[in-house]
């Protein structure tokens, strides 16, 4: 029998293969029946990928997973940085799914464990990035954290390959969690996230980087204040270091798009 990676498979066959493989990894899931509808199959596959621990996978599994995820992203539509227009010198504003952006690096709003979101089908960006990058990303993050020997500090960042995402790298940063009133420390830590990511990008000779709205949403940082800090920190960094790195402010929600549009003076 030919190895799976040498057999031509449809997207549906790949999905079923991946689901079955993940179910068989865990004794308690072996009796679960694969749903018939494509939507339910996609949902259970994402859930299984989300809860999988950072362990190596077989070559066959990775070959099928990689083909499947890259095709899914292709079907969603890949946005080329070259197709975007700057709103200011070396600064872009783009509303869309950051997992479909082809650029040098995208920023992931990570947690202190740096292992991605384990909550099945959660709507956070950490979940989306790990889902569409593939199981290799969680393993790469786990190896980084094992070498470090402790959880990531708020305001710091780490870089990994992007695996199946269109971008080349993912830069993971831990933003501050706002509990109650916004403090000066919260603001300083958020600014540190942006500086850490930019510094890491420049150290790796990256030409561009796409920032998500770090610490908003689940971490409760006020959207308008977060945007102000993001823009000012980027401009200060570029002025102080004379960095020519291109910065894309990526937003998903219309609310954030309007905030950034007003602050950047774009039409």
Short mmCIF file of C-alpha atoms in Angstrom, two decimals:
data_model
loop_
_atom_site.label_atom_id
_atom_site.label_comp_id
_atom_site.label_asym_id
_atom_site.label_seq_id
_atom_site.Cartn_x
_atom_site.Cartn_y
_atom_site.Cartn_z
CA UNK A 1 0.00 0.00 0.00
CA UNK A 2 1.26 3.45 -0.92
CA UNK A 3 1.96 5.92 1.91
CA UNK A 4 -0.91 8.38 2.37
CA UNK A 5 1.25 11.29 1.20
CA UNK A 6 1.56 9.62 -2.21
CA UNK A 7 -2.17 9.05 -2.70
CA UNK A 8 -4.27 11.75 -4.36
CA UNK A 9 -7.06 12.75 -1.99
CA UNK A 10 -9.99 15.11 -2.22
CA UNK A 11 -10.42 17.80 0.42
CA UNK A 12 -13.28 15.79 1.92
CA UNK A 13 -11.13 12.66 2.11
CA UNK A 14 -8.32 14.59 3.75
CA UNK A 15 -10.69 16.02 6.35
CA UNK A 16 -12.10 12.60 7.23
CA UNK A 17 -8.62 11.10 7.42
CA UNK A 18 -7.46 13.82 9.81
CA UNK A 19 -10.54 13.50 12.00
CA UNK A 20 -10.19 9.73 12.21
CA UNK A 21 -6.48 9.99 12.98
CA UNK A 22 -7.06 12.49 15.78
CA UNK A 23 -9.91 10.42 17.24
CA UNK A 24 -7.71 7.35 17.31
CA UNK A 25 -4.96 9.21 19.17
CA UNK A 26 -7.17 9.27 22.25
CA UNK A 27 -8.81 6.15 23.65
CA UNK A 28 -11.87 8.02 24.91
CA UNK A 29 -12.66 9.41 21.44
CA UNK A 30 -12.44 6.17 19.43
CA UNK A 31 -16.20 5.54 19.48
CA UNK A 32 -17.11 8.99 18.16
CA UNK A 33 -18.79 8.84 14.77
CA UNK A 34 -17.63 11.33 12.13
CA UNK A 35 -20.51 13.70 11.24
CA UNK A 36 -21.90 13.61 7.71
CA UNK A 37 -22.11 17.32 6.93
CA UNK A 38 -19.05 19.26 5.83
CA UNK A 39 -19.75 22.03 8.34
CA UNK A 40 -19.88 19.62 11.28
CA UNK A 41 -16.77 17.82 10.05
CA UNK A 42 -14.88 21.12 9.91
CA UNK A 43 -16.09 21.96 13.40
CA UNK A 44 -15.00 18.67 14.95
CA UNK A 45 -11.65 18.77 13.13
CA UNK A 46 -10.89 22.23 14.47
CA UNK A 47 -11.95 21.16 17.96
CA UNK A 48 -9.66 18.11 17.83
CA UNK A 49 -6.75 20.22 16.59
CA UNK A 50 -7.41 22.74 19.37
CA UNK A 51 -7.25 20.19 22.18
CA UNK A 52 -4.34 18.13 20.85
CA UNK A 53 -1.30 18.28 23.10
CA UNK A 54 2.07 19.40 21.68
CA UNK A 55 3.37 16.01 20.54
CA UNK A 56 4.99 14.91 17.25
CA UNK A 57 2.74 13.62 14.47
CA UNK A 58 3.47 11.05 11.78
CA UNK A 59 4.78 12.06 8.36
CA UNK A 60 1.56 10.81 6.76
CA UNK A 61 -0.59 12.88 9.10
CA UNK A 62 1.46 16.03 8.51
CA UNK A 63 1.41 15.56 4.74
CA UNK A 64 -2.38 15.29 4.67
CA UNK A 65 -2.85 18.06 7.24
CA UNK A 66 -0.57 20.44 5.35
CA UNK A 67 -2.37 19.84 2.06
CA UNK A 68 -5.74 20.26 3.75
CA UNK A 69 -4.93 23.48 5.62
CA UNK A 70 -3.21 25.13 2.67
CA UNK A 71 -6.20 24.33 0.45
CA UNK A 72 -8.63 25.69 3.06
CA UNK A 73 -6.69 28.95 3.26
CA UNK A 74 -6.52 29.15 -0.52
CA UNK A 75 -10.30 28.77 -0.69
CA UNK A 76 -10.79 31.54 1.87
CA UNK A 77 -8.64 33.77 -0.32
CA UNK A 78 -5.07 34.91 0.31
CA UNK A 79 -4.40 38.65 0.54
CA UNK A 80 -1.03 39.78 -0.81
CA UNK A 81 0.64 42.68 0.97
CA UNK A 82 1.51 44.05 -2.46
CA UNK A 83 -2.21 44.53 -3.12
CA UNK A 84 -2.62 46.87 -0.13
CA UNK A 85 -2.03 50.62 -0.16
CA UNK A 86 -0.28 52.44 2.71
CA UNK A 87 -2.30 55.02 4.62
CA UNK A 88 0.93 56.65 5.79
CA UNK A 89 4.57 56.02 4.93
CA UNK A 90 5.28 52.31 5.62
CA UNK A 91 1.98 51.96 7.55
CA UNK A 92 -1.09 50.05 6.37
CA UNK A 93 -4.60 49.51 7.71
CA UNK A 94 -6.27 46.29 6.63
CA UNK A 95 -9.55 44.71 7.70
CA UNK A 96 -9.60 40.95 7.23
CA UNK A 97 -8.61 37.50 8.45
CA UNK A 98 -4.96 37.70 9.51
CA UNK A 99 -4.48 33.98 8.83
CA UNK A 100 -4.93 34.71 5.11
CA UNK A 101 -2.38 37.52 4.83
CA UNK A 102 0.84 36.83 2.95
CA UNK A 103 3.60 38.90 4.53
CA UNK A 104 6.81 38.32 6.48
CA UNK A 105 5.22 38.00 9.94
CA UNK A 106 1.90 38.20 11.68
CA UNK A 107 1.53 38.85 15.41
CA UNK A 108 -0.38 36.43 17.61
CA UNK A 109 -2.00 37.62 20.83
CA UNK A 110 -0.81 34.69 22.94
CA UNK A 111 -1.21 33.66 26.56
CA UNK A 112 1.66 33.19 29.00
CA UNK A 113 1.90 29.45 28.27
CA UNK A 114 2.53 30.26 24.60
CA UNK A 115 0.85 27.02 23.52
CA UNK A 116 -2.20 28.38 21.77
CA UNK A 117 -5.86 28.23 22.77
CA UNK A 118 -7.02 24.80 23.96
CA UNK A 119 -10.71 25.79 24.01
CA UNK A 120 -12.45 23.94 21.13
CA UNK A 121 -13.58 26.29 18.35
CA UNK A 122 -12.95 29.40 20.40
CA UNK A 123 -13.18 32.67 18.49
CA UNK A 124 -9.86 34.19 19.62
CA UNK A 125 -7.03 34.94 17.22
CA UNK A 126 -4.72 32.57 19.11
CA UNK A 127 -7.10 29.72 18.30
CA UNK A 128 -7.36 30.68 14.62
CA UNK A 129 -3.63 31.05 14.09
CA UNK A 130 -2.80 27.70 15.71
CA UNK A 131 -5.63 25.95 13.87
CA UNK A 132 -4.57 27.05 10.38
CA UNK A 133 -0.82 26.86 11.04
CA UNK A 134 -1.20 23.19 11.99
CA UNK A 135 -0.07 21.01 14.88
CA UNK A 136 3.58 21.87 14.21
CA UNK A 137 3.10 25.35 15.66
CA UNK A 138 2.05 24.18 19.13
CA UNK A 139 4.98 21.77 19.21
CA UNK A 140 7.41 24.51 18.17
CA UNK A 141 6.04 26.80 20.89
CA UNK A 142 6.29 24.01 23.48
CA UNK A 143 9.93 23.44 22.59
CA UNK A 144 10.65 27.16 22.95
CA UNK A 145 9.00 27.27 26.34
CA UNK A 146 10.76 24.13 27.51
CA UNK A 147 14.12 25.70 26.70
CA UNK A 148 13.07 28.92 28.44
CA UNK A 149 11.95 27.07 31.55
CA UNK A 150 9.20 29.48 32.59
CA UNK A 151 6.07 31.15 31.27
CA UNK A 152 6.40 34.12 28.94
CA UNK A 153 6.36 37.50 30.62
CA UNK A 154 3.75 40.05 29.63
CA UNK A 155 5.13 42.48 27.07
CA UNK A 156 7.69 40.05 25.65
CA UNK A 157 7.66 38.13 22.36
CA UNK A 158 8.86 34.96 20.64
CA UNK A 159 9.16 34.08 16.95
CA UNK A 160 8.35 30.79 15.24
CA UNK A 161 7.89 29.57 11.68
CA UNK A 162 4.33 29.99 10.36
CA UNK A 163 4.13 26.46 8.91
CA UNK A 164 0.90 26.32 6.85
CA UNK A 165 -0.02 30.00 7.05
CA UNK A 166 0.70 32.22 4.03
CA UNK A 167 3.07 34.38 6.10
CA UNK A 168 6.65 33.31 6.86
CA UNK A 169 6.68 33.74 10.64
CA UNK A 170 4.41 34.16 13.63
CA UNK A 171 5.54 36.49 16.40
CA UNK A 172 3.77 35.61 19.65
CA UNK A 173 3.36 38.25 22.34
CA UNK A 174 1.58 38.24 25.69
CA UNK A 175 -0.51 41.33 26.23
CA UNK A 176 -1.73 42.69 29.56
CA UNK A 177 -5.06 41.52 30.95
CA UNK A 178 -7.06 44.50 32.15
CA UNK A 179 -8.88 43.83 35.40
CA UNK A 180 -11.12 46.75 36.25
CA UNK A 181 -9.67 50.22 35.78
CA UNK A 182 -7.03 50.70 33.08
CA UNK A 183 -3.68 51.47 34.76
CA UNK A 184 -0.43 53.09 33.71
CA UNK A 185 1.22 49.67 34.02
CA UNK A 186 -1.30 48.17 31.59
CA UNK A 187 -0.45 50.86 29.04
CA UNK A 188 3.30 50.37 29.49
CA UNK A 189 3.00 46.62 29.06
CA UNK A 190 0.95 46.96 25.88
CA UNK A 191 3.50 49.36 24.42
CA UNK A 192 6.20 46.84 25.35
CA UNK A 193 4.37 44.18 23.29
CA UNK A 194 4.63 46.32 20.16
CA UNK A 195 8.27 47.24 20.78
CA UNK A 196 9.23 43.62 21.47
CA UNK A 197 7.58 42.42 18.26
CA UNK A 198 9.18 45.16 16.15
CA UNK A 199 12.60 44.53 17.64
CA UNK A 200 12.29 40.79 17.02
CA UNK A 201 11.19 41.42 13.44
CA UNK A 202 14.15 43.72 12.78
CA UNK A 203 16.56 41.26 14.40
CA UNK A 204 15.33 38.64 11.92
CA UNK A 205 15.61 41.04 8.97
CA UNK A 206 11.88 41.02 8.26
CA UNK A 207 10.58 43.69 5.91
CA UNK A 208 7.01 43.80 7.21
CA UNK A 209 4.84 42.77 10.14
CA UNK A 210 1.07 42.62 10.67
CA UNK A 211 -0.26 43.45 14.13
CA UNK A 212 -3.59 42.22 15.42
CA UNK A 213 -5.41 44.27 18.10
CA UNK A 214 -3.34 42.98 21.02
CA UNK A 215 -5.11 42.66 24.40
CA UNK A 216 -8.51 43.82 23.19
CA UNK A 217 -11.42 41.38 23.32
CA UNK A 218 -10.67 38.57 25.78
CA UNK A 219 -8.05 40.65 27.64
CA UNK A 220 -10.43 43.64 28.02
CA UNK A 221 -8.08 46.46 26.97
CA UNK A 222 -10.25 49.36 25.74
CA UNK A 223 -10.15 49.32 21.93
CA UNK A 224 -9.59 53.05 21.44
CA UNK A 225 -6.80 53.27 24.01
CA UNK A 226 -5.16 50.13 22.59
CA UNK A 227 -5.17 51.60 19.09
CA UNK A 228 -3.66 54.88 20.28
CA UNK A 229 -0.84 53.02 22.04
CA UNK A 230 -0.26 50.74 19.05
CA UNK A 231 0.10 53.58 16.56
CA UNK A 232 2.19 55.82 18.80
CA UNK A 233 4.53 53.00 19.84
CA UNK A 234 5.10 51.97 16.23
CA UNK A 235 5.83 55.54 15.15
CA UNK A 236 8.14 56.15 18.11
CA UNK A 237 10.03 52.92 17.47
CA UNK A 238 10.51 53.68 13.78
CA UNK A 239 11.66 57.22 14.53
CA UNK A 240 14.08 56.17 17.27
CA UNK A 241 15.59 53.18 15.45
CA UNK A 242 15.21 54.50 11.89
CA UNK A 243 13.67 51.15 11.04
CA UNK A 244 12.10 50.93 7.59
CA UNK A 245 9.90 47.98 8.50
CA UNK A 246 6.41 48.13 7.03
CA UNK A 247 3.62 47.81 9.61
CA UNK A 248 0.14 46.53 8.88
CA UNK A 249 -2.51 47.23 11.49
CA UNK A 250 -4.91 44.35 11.02
CA UNK A 251 -8.46 44.63 12.32
CA UNK A 252 -11.35 42.21 12.07
CA UNK A 253 -14.25 44.17 13.53
CA UNK A 254 -15.76 47.28 11.98
CA UNK A 255 -15.44 49.09 15.33
CA UNK A 256 -11.67 48.70 15.32
CA UNK A 257 -11.42 49.64 11.66
CA UNK A 258 -13.19 52.94 12.32
CA UNK A 259 -10.98 53.69 15.32
CA UNK A 260 -7.75 53.11 13.38
CA UNK A 261 -9.06 54.91 10.31
CA UNK A 262 -9.73 58.03 12.35
CA UNK A 263 -6.40 57.89 14.19
CA UNK A 264 -4.42 57.31 11.00
CA UNK A 265 -6.40 59.83 9.00
CA UNK A 266 -7.16 57.34 6.23
CA UNK A 267 -10.17 57.48 3.94
#
